[in-house]
Short mmCIF file of C-alpha atoms in Angstrom, two decimals:
data_model
loop_
_atom_site.label_atom_id
_atom_site.label_comp_id
_atom_site.label_asym_id
_atom_site.label_seq_id
_atom_site.Cartn_x
_atom_site.Cartn_y
_atom_site.Cartn_z
CA MET A 29 17.08 -105.35 -61.21
CA ASP A 30 20.46 -107.02 -61.41
CA PHE A 31 23.20 -105.40 -59.69
CA SER A 32 25.92 -107.96 -60.14
CA ASP A 33 28.55 -105.47 -61.11
CA LYS A 34 30.45 -103.63 -58.55
CA GLN A 35 30.02 -100.23 -59.88
CA ALA A 36 26.49 -100.61 -60.25
CA THR A 37 26.17 -101.61 -56.40
CA HIS A 38 28.34 -98.63 -55.64
CA LEU A 39 26.25 -96.25 -57.32
CA LEU A 40 22.82 -97.86 -55.88
CA GLU A 41 24.24 -97.20 -52.31
CA GLN A 42 24.77 -93.52 -53.38
CA ALA A 43 21.25 -93.16 -54.71
CA ILE A 44 19.92 -94.71 -51.30
CA LEU A 45 21.97 -91.95 -49.38
CA ILE A 46 20.17 -89.28 -51.73
CA ALA A 47 16.88 -90.76 -51.23
CA GLU A 48 17.30 -90.88 -47.43
CA ASP A 49 17.98 -87.02 -47.65
CA LEU A 50 15.31 -86.20 -50.10
CA ARG A 51 12.46 -88.00 -48.09
CA GLN A 52 13.13 -85.61 -45.08
CA ASP A 53 11.29 -82.81 -47.18
CA PRO A 54 7.77 -83.07 -45.87
CA SER A 55 6.24 -82.33 -49.56
CA VAL A 56 7.98 -85.47 -50.79
CA LEU A 57 5.82 -88.38 -51.49
CA ALA A 58 8.07 -90.72 -53.40
CA VAL A 59 11.74 -91.08 -54.49
CA ILE A 60 12.12 -92.99 -57.45
CA LEU A 61 15.51 -94.08 -59.09
CA SER A 62 15.27 -93.99 -62.82
CA GLY A 63 17.73 -93.96 -65.68
CA PRO A 64 20.10 -96.71 -66.70
CA LEU A 65 21.03 -97.72 -63.15
CA ALA A 66 17.37 -98.42 -62.50
CA LEU A 67 17.68 -100.84 -65.16
CA GLY A 68 20.69 -102.61 -63.64
CA LYS A 69 23.08 -100.95 -65.95
CA ALA A 70 25.86 -98.64 -64.74
CA PRO A 71 27.41 -96.78 -67.92
CA ALA A 72 30.76 -95.06 -67.14
CA ASN A 73 30.27 -91.30 -66.39
CA ASP A 74 26.59 -91.75 -66.55
CA LYS A 75 24.46 -89.74 -63.99
CA LEU A 76 22.25 -90.91 -61.27
CA TYR A 77 18.75 -90.08 -62.30
CA PHE A 78 15.54 -89.53 -60.01
CA VAL A 79 12.05 -88.96 -60.25
CA ILE A 80 10.72 -87.12 -57.07
CA ILE A 81 6.77 -87.04 -56.54
CA THR A 82 5.73 -84.04 -54.31
CA ASP A 83 2.30 -83.00 -53.02
CA LYS A 84 2.75 -79.37 -54.34
CA ASP A 85 -0.38 -77.90 -55.74
CA ASP A 86 1.60 -75.39 -58.28
CA GLY A 87 1.58 -77.59 -61.26
CA ILE A 88 5.08 -76.85 -62.11
CA ILE A 89 7.52 -79.77 -63.22
CA GLU A 90 11.10 -79.00 -62.09
CA HIS A 91 14.12 -80.37 -63.75
CA HIS A 92 17.58 -80.14 -61.80
CA PHE A 93 20.91 -80.69 -63.22
CA LEU A 94 23.42 -81.27 -60.29
CA ASN A 95 26.76 -81.68 -61.79
CA ASP A 96 28.46 -81.56 -58.34
CA GLY A 97 26.30 -84.18 -57.06
CA TRP A 98 23.88 -83.86 -53.95
CA GLY A 99 25.12 -83.75 -50.26
CA ASP A 100 28.02 -85.79 -49.52
CA VAL A 101 27.53 -87.72 -52.83
CA ARG A 102 29.92 -86.33 -55.43
CA HIS A 103 28.42 -87.70 -58.59
CA PRO A 104 26.41 -85.89 -61.23
CA VAL A 105 22.76 -85.89 -60.55
CA GLU A 106 19.71 -85.20 -62.65
CA MET A 107 16.42 -84.85 -60.94
CA GLY A 108 12.90 -84.28 -62.08
CA LYS A 109 10.25 -83.31 -59.58
CA PHE A 110 6.53 -83.70 -60.24
CA PRO A 111 3.50 -82.51 -58.48
CA LEU A 112 1.48 -85.75 -57.99
CA VAL A 113 -1.44 -84.35 -59.68
CA VAL A 114 0.84 -83.66 -62.82
CA ALA A 115 2.43 -87.15 -62.50
CA THR A 116 -0.95 -88.74 -62.18
CA PHE A 117 -2.37 -87.02 -65.29
CA LEU A 118 0.53 -88.11 -67.33
CA ALA A 119 0.18 -91.77 -66.30
CA GLU A 120 -3.51 -91.67 -66.85
CA HIS A 121 -3.57 -89.91 -70.49
CA GLY A 122 0.06 -90.87 -71.79
CA TYR A 123 2.44 -88.75 -73.74
CA SER A 124 1.68 -86.35 -76.61
CA ASP A 125 5.11 -84.67 -76.90
CA MET A 126 9.01 -85.15 -75.95
CA VAL A 127 8.50 -83.69 -72.38
CA SER A 128 5.57 -85.98 -71.59
CA TYR A 129 7.46 -88.83 -73.18
CA LYS A 130 10.61 -88.41 -71.23
CA SER A 131 8.74 -88.04 -68.04
CA LEU A 132 6.75 -91.42 -68.48
CA GLU A 133 9.85 -93.18 -69.66
CA ALA A 134 11.52 -91.96 -66.56
CA PHE A 135 8.46 -93.39 -64.41
CA ARG A 136 8.52 -96.56 -66.38
CA CYS A 137 12.29 -97.43 -65.78
CA GLY A 138 11.67 -96.46 -62.33
CA HIS A 139 12.77 -98.38 -59.02
CA VAL A 140 10.91 -97.10 -55.97
CA LEU A 141 13.78 -96.19 -53.30
CA TRP A 142 11.03 -94.47 -51.02
CA GLU A 143 7.50 -93.98 -50.85
CA LYS A 144 4.23 -92.91 -49.24
CA GLU A 145 1.10 -95.16 -49.85
CA LYS A 146 2.49 -97.05 -52.94
CA ILE A 147 2.45 -93.76 -54.85
CA GLY A 148 5.68 -94.44 -56.82
CA THR A 149 4.84 -98.08 -57.15
CA ASN A 150 1.34 -97.20 -58.84
CA LEU A 151 2.89 -94.51 -60.90
CA ILE A 152 5.43 -97.03 -62.31
CA GLU A 153 2.51 -99.56 -62.90
CA ALA A 154 0.32 -97.06 -64.54
CA SER A 155 2.97 -96.04 -66.89
CA LYS A 156 3.54 -99.53 -68.39
CA LYS A 157 0.30 -99.21 -70.47
CA HIS A 158 1.91 -96.09 -72.48
CA ILE A 159 5.53 -97.44 -72.61
CA PRO A 160 5.50 -101.27 -72.70
CA ALA A 161 9.19 -102.02 -72.26
CA ALA A 162 11.62 -100.22 -69.81
CA VAL A 163 13.93 -98.38 -72.07
CA PHE A 164 16.02 -95.05 -71.51
CA ILE A 165 16.09 -93.69 -75.09
CA GLY A 166 14.25 -90.22 -74.64
CA GLU A 167 17.45 -88.21 -74.66
CA SER A 168 18.50 -89.46 -77.81
CA LEU A 169 15.05 -89.74 -79.44
CA HIS A 170 14.64 -86.00 -78.60
CA GLY A 171 17.54 -85.14 -80.86
CA ALA A 172 16.04 -87.02 -83.90
CA VAL A 173 12.65 -85.61 -83.30
CA SER A 174 13.65 -81.98 -82.82
CA ALA A 175 15.81 -82.16 -85.91
CA LEU A 176 12.88 -83.59 -87.80
CA ASP A 177 10.64 -80.63 -86.62
CA ASP A 178 13.42 -78.12 -87.51
CA ALA A 179 13.36 -79.65 -91.15
CA VAL A 180 9.43 -79.32 -91.43
CA ALA A 181 9.88 -75.78 -90.24
CA MET A 182 12.50 -74.95 -92.83
CA TYR A 183 10.43 -76.80 -95.65
CA LYS A 184 7.26 -74.71 -94.57
CA ASN A 185 9.55 -71.50 -94.95
CA GLU A 186 10.56 -72.88 -98.33
CA ASP A 187 14.14 -73.38 -97.36
CA TYR A 188 14.10 -76.69 -99.21
CA LYS A 189 17.82 -77.36 -99.28
CA ASN A 190 18.42 -76.85 -95.68
CA ALA A 191 15.00 -78.83 -95.00
CA VAL A 192 16.98 -81.89 -96.82
CA LEU A 193 20.09 -81.40 -94.62
CA MET A 194 18.17 -81.24 -91.55
CA ALA A 195 16.01 -84.32 -92.50
CA ARG A 196 19.47 -86.08 -92.91
CA GLU A 197 20.56 -85.23 -89.33
CA ALA A 198 17.30 -86.48 -88.00
CA ALA A 199 17.83 -89.63 -89.84
CA ILE A 200 21.48 -89.96 -88.83
CA LYS A 201 20.43 -89.31 -85.02
CA ALA A 202 17.43 -91.84 -85.41
CA VAL A 203 19.69 -94.83 -86.61
CA ASP A 204 22.52 -93.98 -84.38
CA MET A 205 20.10 -94.49 -81.32
CA VAL A 206 19.33 -97.80 -82.89
CA ILE A 207 22.95 -98.74 -83.22
CA ARG A 208 23.92 -97.36 -79.71
CA ASP A 209 21.40 -99.87 -78.34
CA LYS A 210 23.29 -102.78 -79.91
CA ILE A 211 26.90 -101.94 -79.23
CA GLN A 212 28.60 -100.00 -76.63
CA ASP A 213 31.93 -99.32 -78.56
CA GLU A 214 32.34 -95.61 -79.65
CA ASP A 215 34.16 -96.08 -82.80
CA PHE A 216 31.97 -97.65 -85.45
CA SER A 217 31.24 -97.22 -88.97
CA LEU A 218 27.75 -95.61 -89.11
CA ILE A 219 26.97 -97.35 -92.73
CA GLU A 220 28.17 -100.55 -91.71
CA ALA A 221 26.42 -100.79 -88.57
CA ALA A 222 23.12 -99.41 -90.02
CA GLU A 223 23.37 -102.24 -92.45
CA LYS A 224 23.73 -104.94 -89.70
CA TYR A 225 21.05 -103.54 -87.33
CA LEU A 226 18.46 -101.97 -89.49
CA ALA A 227 15.67 -103.80 -91.32
CA PRO A 228 16.72 -104.04 -95.09
CA GLU A 229 13.90 -101.75 -96.20
CA ASP A 230 14.53 -99.08 -93.37
CA PHE A 231 18.53 -99.37 -94.43
CA SER A 232 17.46 -98.62 -98.09
CA LEU A 233 15.44 -95.46 -97.01
CA PHE A 234 18.58 -94.48 -95.07
CA LEU A 235 20.76 -94.51 -97.94
CA GLN A 236 18.11 -92.78 -100.08
CA ILE A 237 17.70 -90.02 -97.32
CA LEU A 238 21.49 -89.58 -97.31
CA ASP A 239 21.62 -89.64 -101.13
CA ILE A 240 24.47 -92.23 -100.87
CA GLU A 241 22.44 -95.05 -102.82
CA GLU A 242 24.45 -94.94 -105.66
CA VAL A 243 28.14 -93.81 -105.21
CA ASP A 244 30.77 -94.38 -107.75
CA GLU A 245 34.44 -93.85 -107.39
CA SER A 246 34.64 -90.43 -109.37
CA ARG A 247 31.79 -88.90 -107.13
CA ALA A 248 33.58 -90.08 -103.99
CA LEU A 249 36.78 -88.75 -105.39
CA GLU A 250 35.44 -85.41 -106.22
CA SER A 251 33.84 -84.92 -102.67
CA ALA A 252 36.85 -86.09 -100.88
CA ARG A 253 38.94 -83.50 -103.13
CA ILE A 254 36.74 -80.83 -102.26
CA ALA A 255 36.67 -81.45 -98.54
CA GLY A 256 40.29 -81.56 -98.39
CA GLU A 257 40.64 -78.21 -100.24
CA PHE A 258 38.01 -76.75 -97.90
CA ALA A 259 39.81 -77.87 -94.83
CA ARG A 260 43.13 -76.52 -95.95
CA PHE A 261 41.28 -73.22 -96.91
CA THR A 262 39.67 -72.98 -93.70
CA LEU A 263 42.75 -73.85 -91.83
CA ARG A 264 44.55 -71.04 -93.88
CA GLU A 265 41.62 -68.67 -93.07
CA ILE A 266 42.01 -68.84 -89.36
CA GLY A 267 45.85 -68.60 -89.58
CA VAL A 268 46.79 -72.17 -89.27
CA ASN A 269 49.34 -73.65 -91.55
CA PRO A 270 47.58 -76.76 -92.77
CA GLU A 271 51.01 -78.53 -93.51
CA GLN A 272 51.38 -78.54 -89.71
CA VAL A 273 48.09 -80.01 -89.07
CA LEU A 274 47.14 -82.56 -91.81
CA ASP A 275 49.23 -85.66 -92.17
CA ILE A 276 51.57 -85.49 -95.19
CA LYS A 277 49.57 -88.53 -96.95
CA ASP A 278 46.60 -86.19 -96.98
CA ARG A 279 48.27 -83.67 -99.20
CA LYS A 280 47.08 -85.80 -102.09
CA LEU A 281 43.36 -85.04 -101.33
CA MET B 11 16.20 -59.12 -89.24
CA GLN B 12 13.12 -57.67 -91.18
CA TYR B 13 9.69 -58.99 -89.78
CA THR B 14 6.48 -59.23 -91.44
CA ARG B 15 3.75 -57.33 -89.69
CA GLU B 16 2.24 -60.75 -88.49
CA GLN B 17 5.69 -61.89 -87.10
CA GLU B 18 6.05 -58.31 -85.22
CA PHE B 19 2.74 -58.82 -83.71
CA LEU B 20 3.59 -62.17 -82.61
CA ARG B 21 6.89 -61.06 -81.15
CA GLN B 22 5.29 -58.23 -79.11
CA LYS B 23 2.61 -60.99 -77.83
CA PHE B 24 5.22 -63.46 -76.80
CA LEU B 25 7.32 -60.64 -75.09
CA ALA B 26 4.04 -59.25 -73.23
CA GLU B 27 3.16 -62.94 -72.39
CA ALA B 28 6.77 -63.44 -71.06
CA THR B 29 6.84 -60.01 -69.12
CA GLU B 30 3.64 -60.95 -67.46
CA LEU B 31 5.01 -64.46 -66.30
CA VAL B 32 8.00 -63.19 -64.76
CA ALA B 33 6.47 -60.30 -63.14
CA GLY B 34 6.15 -61.90 -59.68
CA LEU B 35 9.81 -63.16 -59.80
CA GLU B 36 11.21 -59.65 -59.81
CA ARG B 37 10.38 -59.49 -56.23
CA ASP B 38 12.63 -62.52 -55.57
CA PRO B 39 15.98 -61.44 -54.11
CA ASN B 40 17.84 -64.32 -55.63
CA ILE B 41 16.75 -63.50 -58.99
CA LEU B 42 18.96 -60.96 -60.91
CA ALA B 43 17.78 -60.80 -64.42
CA ALA B 44 15.23 -62.44 -66.65
CA PHE B 45 15.67 -62.77 -70.53
CA LEU B 46 13.23 -64.00 -73.10
CA THR B 47 15.33 -66.21 -75.61
CA GLY B 48 14.56 -68.52 -78.63
CA SER B 49 12.72 -67.47 -81.83
CA ALA B 50 10.24 -65.54 -79.82
CA ALA B 51 13.06 -63.12 -78.98
CA TRP B 52 15.13 -62.78 -82.16
CA GLY B 53 13.52 -65.18 -84.98
CA LYS B 54 10.43 -65.91 -86.64
CA PRO B 55 8.29 -67.07 -83.52
CA ASN B 56 5.97 -70.19 -84.16
CA PRO B 57 2.45 -69.16 -83.15
CA ASP B 58 2.10 -72.64 -81.45
CA GLY B 59 5.65 -72.32 -80.07
CA ASP B 60 6.64 -72.28 -76.34
CA LEU B 61 8.07 -69.34 -74.23
CA ASP B 62 11.74 -69.89 -73.39
CA ILE B 63 13.00 -67.88 -70.44
CA LEU B 64 16.02 -67.77 -68.60
CA LEU B 65 16.58 -66.40 -65.26
CA ILE B 66 19.95 -65.58 -63.37
CA THR B 67 20.10 -66.22 -60.11
CA GLU B 68 22.58 -65.16 -57.40
CA ASN B 69 22.72 -68.55 -55.39
CA ASN B 70 24.66 -71.27 -57.01
CA GLN B 71 22.28 -74.13 -56.42
CA GLY B 72 22.98 -75.59 -59.67
CA VAL B 73 20.97 -75.39 -63.06
CA PHE B 74 17.53 -76.07 -63.06
CA TYR B 75 14.41 -75.73 -65.33
CA ARG B 76 10.68 -75.35 -64.57
CA TYR B 77 8.01 -76.43 -66.93
CA LEU B 78 4.84 -74.59 -66.84
CA ILE B 79 2.00 -76.45 -68.75
CA PRO B 80 -1.35 -74.55 -69.30
CA LYS B 81 -3.62 -77.31 -68.00
CA PHE B 82 -1.99 -76.98 -64.59
CA CYS B 83 -0.63 -73.51 -64.35
CA ARG B 84 -1.79 -70.02 -65.09
CA THR B 85 0.23 -69.58 -68.37
CA PRO B 86 -1.10 -68.74 -71.86
CA ARG B 87 1.20 -71.45 -73.61
CA ARG B 88 3.96 -73.94 -72.47
CA ALA B 89 6.68 -71.92 -70.82
CA GLU B 90 10.27 -73.44 -69.85
CA PHE B 91 12.04 -71.33 -67.18
CA GLY B 92 15.78 -71.81 -66.76
CA PHE B 93 17.44 -70.98 -63.61
CA ILE B 94 20.95 -70.22 -64.28
CA PRO B 95 23.38 -69.34 -61.36
CA LEU B 96 25.55 -66.17 -62.24
CA ALA B 97 28.61 -68.16 -61.46
CA VAL B 98 27.43 -70.66 -64.19
CA VAL B 99 27.13 -67.90 -66.74
CA LEU B 100 30.42 -66.40 -65.96
CA GLU B 101 31.79 -69.78 -66.34
CA LYS B 102 30.28 -70.34 -69.75
CA ILE B 103 31.50 -66.96 -70.96
CA GLU B 104 34.89 -67.50 -69.69
CA ARG B 105 34.99 -70.89 -71.53
CA ALA B 106 33.74 -68.75 -74.55
CA TYR B 107 33.23 -71.09 -77.52
CA GLY B 108 35.01 -73.99 -76.07
CA ASP B 109 32.23 -76.13 -76.03
CA PRO B 110 28.74 -76.64 -77.51
CA LEU B 111 26.91 -75.78 -74.26
CA SER B 112 28.80 -72.66 -73.74
CA CYS B 113 28.18 -71.82 -77.38
CA SER B 114 24.65 -72.30 -77.07
CA ALA B 115 24.31 -70.19 -73.76
CA ILE B 116 26.33 -67.39 -75.23
CA GLU B 117 24.00 -67.15 -78.31
CA GLN B 118 20.99 -67.25 -76.06
CA PHE B 119 22.10 -64.26 -73.89
CA LYS B 120 23.63 -62.53 -76.79
CA ASN B 121 20.18 -62.40 -78.66
CA GLY B 122 17.79 -62.36 -75.61
CA LYS B 123 15.36 -59.78 -74.70
CA ILE B 124 15.78 -58.55 -71.19
CA LEU B 125 12.60 -58.98 -69.31
CA PHE B 126 13.67 -57.30 -66.02
CA GLN B 127 17.25 -56.71 -64.50
CA LYS B 128 18.65 -55.52 -61.27
CA GLU B 129 21.69 -53.31 -61.30
CA ASP B 130 22.32 -53.73 -65.08
CA ARG B 131 23.19 -57.40 -64.54
CA GLY B 132 21.34 -58.32 -67.82
CA ASP B 133 23.20 -55.67 -69.94
CA ARG B 134 26.35 -56.57 -68.57
CA ILE B 135 25.86 -60.08 -69.35
CA ILE B 136 24.67 -59.30 -72.97
CA ARG B 137 27.72 -57.27 -73.32
CA ALA B 138 30.08 -59.78 -71.90
CA CYS B 139 28.63 -62.33 -74.33
CA ARG B 140 29.06 -59.98 -77.24
CA ASP B 141 32.53 -58.99 -76.25
CA VAL B 142 34.01 -62.65 -76.15
CA VAL B 143 37.14 -62.01 -78.17
CA PRO B 144 38.77 -64.29 -80.92
CA GLY B 145 41.83 -64.79 -78.81
CA LYS B 146 39.55 -66.84 -76.19
CA LEU B 147 38.29 -68.95 -78.84
CA MET B 148 39.15 -72.38 -77.83
CA ILE B 149 39.44 -73.99 -81.61
CA GLY B 150 42.07 -76.42 -80.73
CA ARG B 151 39.54 -79.30 -80.48
CA ASN B 152 37.84 -78.53 -83.61
CA ILE B 153 41.25 -78.21 -85.53
CA ASN B 154 41.96 -81.98 -84.02
CA MET B 155 38.85 -83.00 -85.20
CA VAL B 156 39.36 -81.81 -88.72
CA ARG B 157 42.71 -83.60 -88.63
CA GLY B 158 41.04 -86.91 -87.34
CA LEU B 159 38.40 -86.65 -89.99
CA MET B 160 40.95 -86.31 -92.74
CA GLU B 161 42.67 -89.33 -91.78
CA SER B 162 39.39 -91.16 -91.53
CA LEU B 163 38.63 -89.85 -95.10
CA ARG B 164 42.15 -91.04 -96.19
CA ARG B 165 41.53 -94.71 -94.92
CA ALA B 166 37.96 -94.82 -96.39
CA LEU B 167 39.51 -93.91 -99.82
CA GLU B 168 42.25 -96.61 -99.50
CA LEU B 169 39.37 -99.19 -98.62
CA LYS B 170 37.19 -97.91 -101.52
CA GLN B 171 34.52 -97.36 -99.05
CA TYR B 172 32.67 -94.73 -101.33
CA ARG B 173 29.63 -94.10 -99.14
CA ASN B 174 32.07 -93.52 -96.08
CA VAL B 175 34.09 -91.06 -98.10
CA LEU B 176 31.06 -89.29 -98.84
CA LEU B 177 30.04 -88.98 -95.32
CA PHE B 178 33.47 -87.93 -94.01
CA SER B 179 33.60 -85.43 -96.72
CA ARG B 180 30.30 -83.78 -95.41
CA LYS B 181 31.57 -83.86 -91.84
CA ILE B 182 34.76 -82.02 -92.92
CA MET B 183 32.66 -79.63 -94.82
CA SER B 184 30.45 -78.96 -92.09
CA LEU B 185 33.25 -78.49 -89.39
CA SER B 186 35.23 -76.06 -91.74
CA ALA B 187 32.00 -73.89 -91.90
CA ARG B 188 31.73 -73.89 -88.23
CA LEU B 189 35.35 -72.88 -87.75
CA LEU B 190 35.18 -70.26 -90.16
CA LEU B 191 31.79 -68.94 -88.42
CA LEU B 192 33.65 -69.04 -85.18
CA VAL B 193 36.56 -66.95 -86.18
CA ARG B 194 35.01 -64.85 -88.75
CA GLU B 195 31.76 -63.85 -87.07
CA ARG B 196 32.36 -65.14 -83.37
CA LEU B 197 29.61 -67.08 -83.90
CA GLY B 198 29.35 -70.41 -82.04
CA VAL B 199 27.00 -72.74 -83.56
CA ALA B 200 25.50 -75.38 -81.32
CA LYS B 201 22.60 -76.73 -83.83
CA GLU B 202 22.99 -77.92 -87.38
CA LYS B 203 20.11 -75.64 -88.61
CA GLN B 204 22.28 -72.64 -87.52
CA GLU B 205 25.06 -73.79 -89.57
CA PHE B 206 23.13 -74.56 -92.75
CA ARG B 207 21.44 -70.89 -92.41
CA ALA B 208 24.85 -69.43 -92.18
CA ILE B 209 26.53 -70.91 -95.26
CA ASN B 210 25.36 -68.54 -97.76
CA ARG B 211 26.36 -65.65 -95.67
CA ILE B 212 29.83 -66.78 -94.84
CA PHE B 213 30.95 -68.16 -98.19
CA GLY B 214 31.18 -66.80 -101.75
CA LYS B 215 29.62 -68.04 -104.54
CA ILE B 216 32.15 -70.80 -105.58
CA GLU B 217 32.58 -72.12 -102.00
CA CYS B 218 28.58 -72.16 -101.70
CA GLY B 219 28.73 -74.58 -104.81
CA GLN B 220 31.29 -76.68 -103.58
CA TYR B 221 29.39 -77.16 -100.49
CA GLU B 222 26.17 -78.07 -102.07
CA THR B 223 28.16 -80.45 -104.33
CA VAL B 224 29.54 -82.28 -101.39
CA MET B 225 26.27 -82.16 -99.48
CA ALA B 226 24.29 -83.24 -102.39
CA VAL B 227 21.89 -80.57 -102.17
CA LYS B 228 22.58 -78.90 -105.29
CA SER B 229 19.39 -79.91 -107.36
CA ILE B 230 17.13 -79.97 -104.16
CA ASP B 231 13.75 -78.34 -105.24
CA ARG B 232 10.24 -78.37 -103.39
CA GLU B 233 9.48 -81.88 -104.72
CA LYS B 234 12.66 -83.70 -103.89
CA SER B 235 12.55 -81.95 -100.52
CA TYR B 236 9.24 -83.15 -99.69
CA LEU B 237 10.21 -86.68 -100.76
CA THR B 238 13.01 -86.66 -98.58
CA LEU B 239 11.10 -85.48 -95.79
CA LEU B 240 8.52 -88.07 -96.23
CA LYS B 241 11.13 -91.01 -96.37
CA THR B 242 12.61 -89.43 -93.23
CA MET B 243 9.24 -89.52 -91.39
CA THR B 244 8.82 -92.99 -92.48
CA LEU B 245 12.21 -94.44 -91.32
CA LEU B 246 11.71 -92.36 -87.94
CA GLY B 247 8.18 -94.03 -87.71
CA ASN B 248 9.69 -97.28 -88.31
CA ILE B 249 12.33 -96.82 -85.69
CA LEU B 250 9.78 -95.55 -83.32
CA SER B 251 7.45 -98.40 -83.74
CA GLN B 252 10.18 -100.93 -83.17
CA LYS B 253 11.02 -99.20 -79.89
CA ALA B 254 7.05 -99.31 -79.22
CA VAL B 255 6.79 -95.34 -79.45
CA SER B 256 3.98 -93.75 -80.97
CA ASP B 257 4.85 -91.16 -83.53
CA ARG B 258 2.55 -88.58 -82.00
CA ILE B 259 5.65 -87.17 -80.32
CA VAL B 260 6.59 -85.73 -83.56
CA SER B 261 4.66 -82.64 -84.87
CA TYR B 262 4.44 -82.54 -88.54
CA ASN B 263 1.91 -79.54 -88.24
CA GLY B 264 1.20 -78.04 -91.75
CA PHE B 265 3.43 -80.27 -93.69
CA GLN B 266 2.12 -80.64 -97.01
CA ARG B 267 3.26 -80.84 -100.58
#
């Protein structure tokens, strides 16, 4: 881990405090820091992610969202608690769905803060054969995958138009994930960034999926006109005067 | 909603399984109510689907989830138990449709099936969620987003970036539909699929036609839909392979022409 930046160092100190507290629980076998911080990054407003390995025999994975922090540490925390038997099974057999993928990804990014008998270290090592590179993309990947699952379900229900709309959402989420890996700036043009960061054949597929491969001026103007009308209609319907909301320049739309 | 005999059978099966799974939790004084949510409670359940259960807790120890996996636990299928403190539920109801998370929580409770409850807590939560009045709707943020998108649309037009014009137009249509749903039906939409399914209900024939024109789905039939899904699977597969992720995380069960 490279903790050259001040924010990352501060967060790591907080994480160590939490780990110190967690290890007091006799059922805890390892405390592993995960997420961007374990990869040496400290994005603003991000949470502290932990993987806790326990000796419990109930087979239940627990996922805690602690927005107010843990103990004296007032920083949002997300914590996955895995019985050793479940964690070992995942590390041996790999992933088959999003839950198992996200679990293994959390192990793979991990940095052991405390452990008994190298349990955490062995787990991280074993996860490498399933997830070669340490990345933390599970959350955004989940969005794309579940949108595509929804699209397939709609298609099977003969809801063909909505299946296409959902498939496009899945494509946008997947491409967005690629772009965000490359640029941190929130304000980017999807199409230009996609052209820059996708392989040419993938960019072409993306345009086809969105049905914007060939867009001439008249189609664009027609869409803009309808969208402008819709926005005005909606605002009026909800009791808001469009003139007060939309800029005067938009009136031509 | 009308269910086929098979769907009704599945719903009853899911309900019975969920009731059995939460039976022991009723004795826990910290748990005030249990709800079955998701498609098993109100939609068309997927035979291979999970059980989604929300439990309301008295203590405010943060939100957490427990995943029960058949291989390791005594459960007939994968089950997700969400433990939500009562204080958090009340806060979400108070915030109403102000943010997507509250939207999602309110919709889950509104349509959930009570598995057990103490002192009418479950009924009271469902009533409170159904009573969220339009006056409490926080639509300012959405209106601001419409304004921002209109500005982006105008810029894209000036720069003759026609692809961006189409994408911004689609976003405006989408957001407008969500605003209308919110105000007319008090329905907060957290997911795109809910929005798409509601369009035919909230719009008249002309508006639906316009929506389909901008979204470019007017001429979509089975074949075109199939091809778009296939292309999306290819694109996602390519992206996954660049990230060294196997595409077995996506279930295409039963997808065929």
